[in-house]
Amino acid sequence: MDLIASTSILSQEESSELICAVCSQPARGRHFGAVACRACAAFFRRADAAKTTVKPCKKGGNCQNLLNNNGWFDCKFCRLQKCYEIGMNSANFQFDRDPISTKLTNVPNSMEGFLGRPHCVIFVDPEVVRCEKDLIDCTDLLRKAGRILKEGSESPLYTKSNLQKLAEALQKIDICHDSSPSQPVKLVTKYGKEEVFSFFEQDFLKATRWFTYFDEFQDLDQEQKLELIQAIWHVWSRLYKLSTSAIGKRRQICEDKMLMISHGSEYTVMDLTKIEFDFSWCTKYTNEQMQHFIDNTQNSFLYKLVDYMMDLKPSDVELSFMICQACFHYAGQRFHGKMLEICENFQQKLADELHEFYVDEWRMPNYSGRLSQLLRINNRIREDIWKCRKKQEIAEIFDVYSIQYSHPDIFKDI
């Protein structure tokens, strides 16, 4: 009997009231070639497979009809004989009884299909299948950052606290905020290697320059400062993009699904529904395949937080606290040990300064609700960073990228 015919007969039988020929209880179609309930079908499957272990009837085979009120036989031997009498046979097992529809949509790509390798190659030692990678030299970038850290802040600022000094430094390093003057706007239509490294370098050096206004940070030795900057610049960049995009949307410079960045003397706006992404310089996989590792779509968490940031509208002092809290919490968790202690001290000092700002400047002694709203954004950013790390670990295992960095710690969690 073919699949269509057997399915049709089964549907007809199940639609009518059937009685099990073994125990007289309601049945659900044919099992092993006879109309039977599922309980008797399950019994027959087990008993027929191990019939040599079924004990003979104590009454000489004369208890076939001795059923209890629930349809159960008192004797397994007689129940099995009844199954045989009505024609149940293990050879009549219906393999296609519950066919699965083949009309599937959006079938996820397998690891074999994504990587273009069969399983026998996927699980080979990566050293055997690894291809040669292009080297991205970051030495010059670190040299520029080291020079900025040695020279210190570009101009002295005199404020009551480090937090207020960092707030004033926002405008000096060209971060877009509500007090900055209007700037020309440039629409980016392509995002490839040149644009990627231009934004990377800008964000890295801006973060470096901004932290020179934090006195306690500048008191660290040069090696510690460079180590911290390499770890936290991308955290700084996430909040920076979020803040500038929220302000750009509030000013109606950019619309929904757009990302705005202050780039030098102009604003850079990217329409995520139209921009052309080019990842051919760093991988052999398509843009669609790379979306698992590099989420630049409008569905990314960053763009979902823009409206929340726009409504919250943090002051420069609050934004400075958010940036420092997110950066130093991340660095402490990443390095542990002495660096964790340093970062916790930074966070405590800035938290005390934020308390004084709320109480003395804003006359807001009950600021816990406001603070929880600020930290909610930081928590979302922290969650995204750890998701990114897991994705990058997978990418490293399967050699997704065709590049390597001279200083990989800089790009560990971007």
PDB file of N, CA, C and O in Angstrom, residues 205-235:
ATOM      1  N   LEU A 205      40.886  56.313  18.587  1.00  0.00           N
ATOM      2  CA  LEU A 205      41.636  57.489  19.011  1.00  0.00           C
ATOM      3  C   LEU A 205      40.761  58.482  19.770  1.00  0.00           C
ATOM      4  O   LEU A 205      41.237  59.172  20.675  1.00  0.00           O
ATOM      5  N   LYS A 206      39.483  58.553  19.419  1.00  0.00           N
ATOM      6  CA  LYS A 206      38.575  59.429  20.176  1.00  0.00           C
ATOM      7  C   LYS A 206      38.409  58.925  21.602  1.00  0.00           C
ATOM      8  O   LYS A 206      38.413  59.711  22.555  1.00  0.00           O
ATOM      9  N   ALA A 207      38.244  57.612  21.749  1.00  0.00           N
ATOM     10  CA  ALA A 207      38.129  57.042  23.087  1.00  0.00           C
ATOM     11  C   ALA A 207      39.400  57.312  23.889  1.00  0.00           C
ATOM     12  O   ALA A 207      39.349  57.667  25.071  1.00  0.00           O
ATOM     13  N   THR A 208      40.555  57.149  23.244  1.00  0.00           N
ATOM     14  CA  THR A 208      41.834  57.409  23.907  1.00  0.00           C
ATOM     15  C   THR A 208      41.916  58.868  24.362  1.00  0.00           C
ATOM     16  O   THR A 208      42.298  59.165  25.505  1.00  0.00           O
ATOM     17  N   ARG A 209      41.554  59.765  23.471  1.00  0.00           N
ATOM     18  CA  ARG A 209      41.631  61.190  23.786  1.00  0.00           C
ATOM     19  C   ARG A 209      40.674  61.567  24.916  1.00  0.00           C
ATOM     20  O   ARG A 209      41.003  62.369  25.789  1.00  0.00           O
ATOM     21  N   TRP A 210      39.489  60.961  24.908  1.00  0.00           N
ATOM     22  CA  TRP A 210      38.494  61.287  25.933  1.00  0.00           C
ATOM     23  C   TRP A 210      38.951  60.852  27.318  1.00  0.00           C
ATOM     24  O   TRP A 210      38.784  61.578  28.291  1.00  0.00           O
ATOM     25  N   PHE A 211      39.558  59.680  27.412  1.00  0.00           N
ATOM     26  CA  PHE A 211      39.970  59.177  28.728  1.00  0.00           C
ATOM     27  C   PHE A 211      41.176  59.936  29.295  1.00  0.00           C
ATOM     28  O   PHE A 211      41.475  59.800  30.482  1.00  0.00           O
ATOM     29  N   THR A 212      41.872  60.732  28.474  1.00  0.00           N
ATOM     30  CA  THR A 212      42.962  61.541  29.026  1.00  0.00           C
ATOM     31  C   THR A 212      42.429  62.636  29.946  1.00  0.00           C
ATOM     32  O   THR A 212      43.201  63.237  30.705  1.00  0.00           O
ATOM     33  N   TYR A 213      41.128  62.899  29.907  1.00  0.00           N
ATOM     34  CA  TYR A 213      40.531  63.897  30.791  1.00  0.00           C
ATOM     35  C   TYR A 213      40.119  63.298  32.137  1.00  0.00           C
ATOM     36  O   TYR A 213      39.618  64.010  33.005  1.00  0.00           O
ATOM     37  N   PHE A 214      40.339  62.008  32.299  1.00  0.00           N
ATOM     38  CA  PHE A 214      40.042  61.335  33.563  1.00  0.00           C
ATOM     39  C   PHE A 214      41.357  61.217  34.336  1.00  0.00           C
ATOM     40  O   PHE A 214      42.230  60.434  33.990  1.00  0.00           O
ATOM     41  N   ASP A 215      41.510  62.006  35.384  1.00  0.00           N
ATOM     42  CA  ASP A 215      42.792  62.130  36.093  1.00  0.00           C
ATOM     43  C   ASP A 215      43.285  60.787  36.617  1.00  0.00           C
ATOM     44  O   ASP A 215      44.482  60.463  36.487  1.00  0.00           O
ATOM     45  N   GLU A 216      42.401  60.005  37.248  1.00  0.00           N
ATOM     46  CA  GLU A 216      42.809  58.721  37.809  1.00  0.00           C
ATOM     47  C   GLU A 216      43.279  57.754  36.714  1.00  0.00           C
ATOM     48  O   GLU A 216      44.188  56.952  36.936  1.00  0.00           O
ATOM     49  N   PHE A 217      42.669  57.840  35.574  1.00  0.00           N
ATOM     50  CA  PHE A 217      43.105  57.010  34.453  1.00  0.00           C
ATOM     51  C   PHE A 217      44.510  57.414  34.008  1.00  0.00           C
ATOM     52  O   PHE A 217      45.366  56.560  33.749  1.00  0.00           O
ATOM     53  N   GLN A 218      44.770  58.696  33.946  1.00  0.00           N
ATOM     54  CA  GLN A 218      46.077  59.189  33.529  1.00  0.00           C
ATOM     55  C   GLN A 218      47.177  58.877  34.536  1.00  0.00           C
ATOM     56  O   GLN A 218      48.366  58.875  34.196  1.00  0.00           O
ATOM     57  N   ASP A 219      46.792  58.585  35.772  1.00  0.00           N
ATOM     58  CA  ASP A 219      47.790  58.240  36.797  1.00  0.00           C
ATOM     59  C   ASP A 219      48.338  56.821  36.626  1.00  0.00           C
ATOM     60  O   ASP A 219      49.352  56.472  37.247  1.00  0.00           O
ATOM     61  N   LEU A 220      47.677  55.994  35.812  1.00  0.00           N
ATOM     62  CA  LEU A 220      48.184  54.648  35.557  1.00  0.00           C
ATOM     63  C   LEU A 220      49.456  54.723  34.717  1.00  0.00           C
ATOM     64  O   LEU A 220      49.713  55.727  34.042  1.00  0.00           O
ATOM     65  N   ASP A 221      50.246  53.637  34.743  1.00  0.00           N
ATOM     66  CA  ASP A 221      51.431  53.646  33.891  1.00  0.00           C
ATOM     67  C   ASP A 221      51.023  53.428  32.435  1.00  0.00           C
ATOM     68  O   ASP A 221      49.903  52.996  32.139  1.00  0.00           O
ATOM     69  N   GLN A 222      51.921  53.729  31.528  1.00  0.00           N
ATOM     70  CA  GLN A 222      51.607  53.726  30.100  1.00  0.00           C
ATOM     71  C   GLN A 222      51.112  52.362  29.610  1.00  0.00           C
ATOM     72  O   GLN A 222      50.172  52.272  28.817  1.00  0.00           O
ATOM     73  N   GLU A 223      51.724  51.309  30.092  1.00  0.00           N
ATOM     74  CA  GLU A 223      51.340  49.971  29.668  1.00  0.00           C
ATOM     75  C   GLU A 223      49.911  49.637  30.084  1.00  0.00           C
ATOM     76  O   GLU A 223      49.138  49.053  29.317  1.00  0.00           O
ATOM     77  N   GLN A 224      49.548  50.015  31.319  1.00  0.00           N
ATOM     78  CA  GLN A 224      48.197  49.754  31.802  1.00  0.00           C
ATOM     79  C   GLN A 224      47.165  50.559  31.016  1.00  0.00           C
ATOM     80  O   GLN A 224      46.085  50.056  30.683  1.00  0.00           O
ATOM     81  N   LYS A 225      47.490  51.795  30.703  1.00  0.00           N
ATOM     82  CA  LYS A 225      46.559  52.635  29.945  1.00  0.00           C
ATOM     83  C   LYS A 225      46.317  52.058  28.554  1.00  0.00           C
ATOM     84  O   LYS A 225      45.174  51.999  28.085  1.00  0.00           O
ATOM     85  N   LEU A 226      47.372  51.653  27.889  1.00  0.00           N
ATOM     86  CA  LEU A 226      47.217  51.077  26.553  1.00  0.00           C
ATOM     87  C   LEU A 226      46.433  49.766  26.594  1.00  0.00           C
ATOM     88  O   LEU A 226      45.627  49.482  25.705  1.00  0.00           O
ATOM     89  N   GLU A 227      46.671  48.983  27.619  1.00  0.00           N
ATOM     90  CA  GLU A 227      45.952  47.715  27.756  1.00  0.00           C
ATOM     91  C   GLU A 227      44.457  47.969  27.949  1.00  0.00           C
ATOM     92  O   GLU A 227      43.614  47.281  27.362  1.00  0.00           O
ATOM     93  N   LEU A 228      44.142  48.966  28.765  1.00  0.00           N
ATOM     94  CA  LEU A 228      42.734  49.299  28.998  1.00  0.00           C
ATOM     95  C   LEU A 228      42.067  49.837  27.738  1.00  0.00           C
ATOM     96  O   LEU A 228      40.949  49.441  27.394  1.00  0.00           O
ATOM     97  N   ILE A 229      42.745  50.746  27.043  1.00  0.00           N
ATOM     98  CA  ILE A 229      42.170  51.332  25.833  1.00  0.00           C
ATOM     99  C   ILE A 229      41.881  50.259  24.795  1.00  0.00           C
ATOM    100  O   ILE A 229      40.832  50.269  24.131  1.00  0.00           O
ATOM    101  N   GLN A 230      42.797  49.313  24.629  1.00  0.00           N
ATOM    102  CA  GLN A 230      42.578  48.231  23.664  1.00  0.00           C
ATOM    103  C   GLN A 230      41.331  47.418  24.013  1.00  0.00           C
ATOM    104  O   GLN A 230      40.669  46.880  23.130  1.00  0.00           O
ATOM    105  N   ALA A 231      41.022  47.329  25.298  1.00  0.00           N
ATOM    106  CA  ALA A 231      39.890  46.513  25.735  1.00  0.00           C
ATOM    107  C   ALA A 231      38.564  47.263  25.677  1.00  0.00           C
ATOM    108  O   ALA A 231      37.524  46.666  25.372  1.00  0.00           O
ATOM    109  N   ILE A 232      38.576  48.569  25.960  1.00  0.00           N
ATOM    110  CA  ILE A 232      37.306  49.275  26.186  1.00  0.00           C
ATOM    111  C   ILE A 232      36.868  50.189  25.057  1.00  0.00           C
ATOM    112  O   ILE A 232      35.751  50.700  25.074  1.00  0.00           O
ATOM    113  N   TRP A 233      37.709  50.404  24.044  1.00  0.00           N
ATOM    114  CA  TRP A 233      37.335  51.374  23.019  1.00  0.00           C
ATOM    115  C   TRP A 233      36.057  50.986  22.286  1.00  0.00           C
ATOM    116  O   TRP A 233      35.243  51.842  21.928  1.00  0.00           O
ATOM    117  N   HIS A 234      35.835  49.676  22.072  1.00  0.00           N
ATOM    118  CA  HIS A 234      34.636  49.255  21.336  1.00  0.00           C
ATOM    119  C   HIS A 234      33.390  49.372  22.191  1.00  0.00           C
ATOM    120  O   HIS A 234      32.278  49.549  21.663  1.00  0.00           O
ATOM    121  N   VAL A 235      33.533  49.293  23.529  1.00  0.00           N
ATOM    122  CA  VAL A 235      32.403  49.543  24.419  1.00  0.00           C
ATOM    123  C   VAL A 235      32.035  51.022  24.351  1.00  0.00           C
ATOM    124  O   VAL A 235      30.865  51.398  24.253  1.00  0.00           O
TER     125      VAL A 235
END
